[in-house]
Short mmCIF file of C-alpha atoms in Angstrom, two decimals:
data_model
loop_
_atom_site.label_atom_id
_atom_site.label_comp_id
_atom_site.label_asym_id
_atom_site.label_seq_id
_atom_site.Cartn_x
_atom_site.Cartn_y
_atom_site.Cartn_z
CA MET A 1 -87.90 -178.68 -48.28
CA LYS A 2 -90.22 -180.85 -50.34
CA LEU A 3 -91.98 -183.77 -48.76
CA ASP A 4 -90.37 -186.40 -51.02
CA ILE A 5 -86.88 -185.14 -50.13
CA GLN A 6 -87.80 -185.23 -46.44
CA MET A 7 -88.97 -188.83 -46.74
CA ILE A 8 -85.78 -189.83 -48.55
CA THR A 9 -83.73 -188.11 -45.85
CA LEU A 10 -85.63 -189.84 -43.06
CA PHE A 11 -85.37 -193.23 -44.73
CA TYR A 12 -81.67 -192.78 -45.39
CA SER A 13 -81.01 -191.58 -41.83
CA PHE A 14 -82.81 -194.58 -40.39
CA LEU A 15 -80.90 -197.03 -42.60
CA PHE A 16 -77.61 -195.29 -41.87
CA GLY A 17 -78.30 -195.53 -38.13
CA ILE A 18 -78.83 -199.28 -38.45
CA PHE A 19 -75.67 -199.65 -40.55
CA PHE A 20 -73.67 -197.51 -38.12
CA GLU A 21 -74.79 -199.47 -35.07
CA LEU A 22 -74.14 -202.86 -36.65
CA THR A 23 -70.69 -201.77 -37.76
CA TYR A 24 -70.01 -200.37 -34.30
CA LEU A 25 -71.05 -203.62 -32.64
CA PHE A 26 -68.78 -205.67 -34.89
CA LEU A 27 -65.79 -203.30 -34.52
CA ARG A 28 -66.18 -202.75 -30.79
CA LYS A 29 -63.14 -204.88 -29.95
CA TYR A 30 -60.93 -202.48 -31.92
CA LEU A 31 -62.57 -199.34 -30.60
CA TYR A 32 -62.13 -200.40 -26.97
CA ASN A 33 -58.77 -202.06 -27.24
CA LYS A 34 -56.57 -202.02 -24.14
CA ARG A 35 -53.67 -200.74 -26.20
CA LYS A 36 -54.25 -197.02 -26.52
CA TYR A 37 -52.09 -196.72 -29.64
CA VAL A 38 -54.62 -198.98 -31.39
CA SER A 39 -57.77 -197.64 -29.79
CA TYR A 40 -57.32 -193.89 -30.31
CA PRO A 41 -56.45 -193.89 -34.03
CA PHE A 42 -59.10 -196.50 -34.78
CA THR A 43 -61.77 -194.50 -32.96
CA PHE A 44 -60.72 -191.32 -34.74
CA LEU A 45 -60.82 -193.00 -38.15
CA PHE A 46 -64.14 -194.70 -37.40
CA THR A 47 -65.72 -191.38 -36.47
CA LEU A 48 -64.18 -189.53 -39.38
CA ILE A 49 -65.15 -192.12 -41.99
CA PHE A 50 -68.74 -192.45 -40.80
CA SER A 51 -69.23 -188.70 -40.51
CA PHE A 52 -67.91 -188.20 -44.02
CA LEU A 53 -69.98 -191.09 -45.38
CA TYR A 54 -73.17 -189.74 -43.79
CA TYR A 55 -72.62 -186.27 -45.17
CA LEU A 56 -71.57 -187.55 -48.59
CA ILE A 57 -74.73 -189.59 -49.07
CA LEU A 58 -76.83 -186.82 -47.52
CA GLU A 59 -75.31 -184.47 -50.09
CA ARG A 60 -76.72 -186.64 -52.86
CA ALA A 61 -80.12 -187.00 -51.16
CA ASN A 62 -80.89 -183.39 -50.23
CA HIS A 63 -77.85 -181.25 -51.04
CA GLY A 64 -76.23 -181.84 -47.64
CA ILE A 65 -78.83 -180.08 -45.52
CA LEU A 66 -78.82 -181.39 -41.95
CA HIS A 67 -82.04 -181.23 -39.99
CA PRO A 68 -82.53 -182.15 -36.34
CA TYR A 69 -85.04 -184.86 -37.24
CA SER A 70 -82.56 -186.62 -39.54
CA ILE A 71 -79.93 -186.78 -36.81
CA GLY A 72 -82.57 -187.76 -34.27
CA LEU A 73 -83.83 -190.57 -36.47
CA THR A 74 -80.26 -191.83 -36.89
CA PHE A 75 -79.93 -192.04 -33.10
CA ILE A 76 -83.31 -193.76 -32.77
CA ALA A 77 -82.24 -196.35 -35.35
CA CYS A 78 -79.00 -196.93 -33.43
CA ILE A 79 -80.91 -197.47 -30.19
CA LEU A 80 -83.43 -199.82 -31.81
CA THR A 81 -80.70 -201.83 -33.52
CA TYR A 82 -78.72 -202.10 -30.30
CA SER A 83 -81.74 -203.28 -28.33
CA LEU A 84 -82.69 -205.82 -31.01
CA PHE A 85 -79.10 -207.05 -31.31
CA THR A 86 -78.76 -207.55 -27.54
CA LYS A 87 -82.12 -209.36 -27.36
CA LEU A 88 -81.16 -211.65 -30.23
CA LYS A 89 -77.77 -212.29 -28.69
CA LYS A 90 -79.34 -213.66 -25.49
#
């Protein structure tokens, strides 16, 4: 894979991780609802929509090729966003 496509993939994965974590933090009350008939479908749809969205945009960036570093960078962005969000919340 060319270097410019790798950089676009890394940048996109990092931004998607931040977007995913922020959306997760704002929708947490629906994902962990005490009523299971609300929680289970909402969690399923949340996961399905974000997986499809990630792959759809990745398809446009580098023809849908998943690499371990792109998924790893998404997780790193989620962790960084979570830690920043909790520090700012205090």
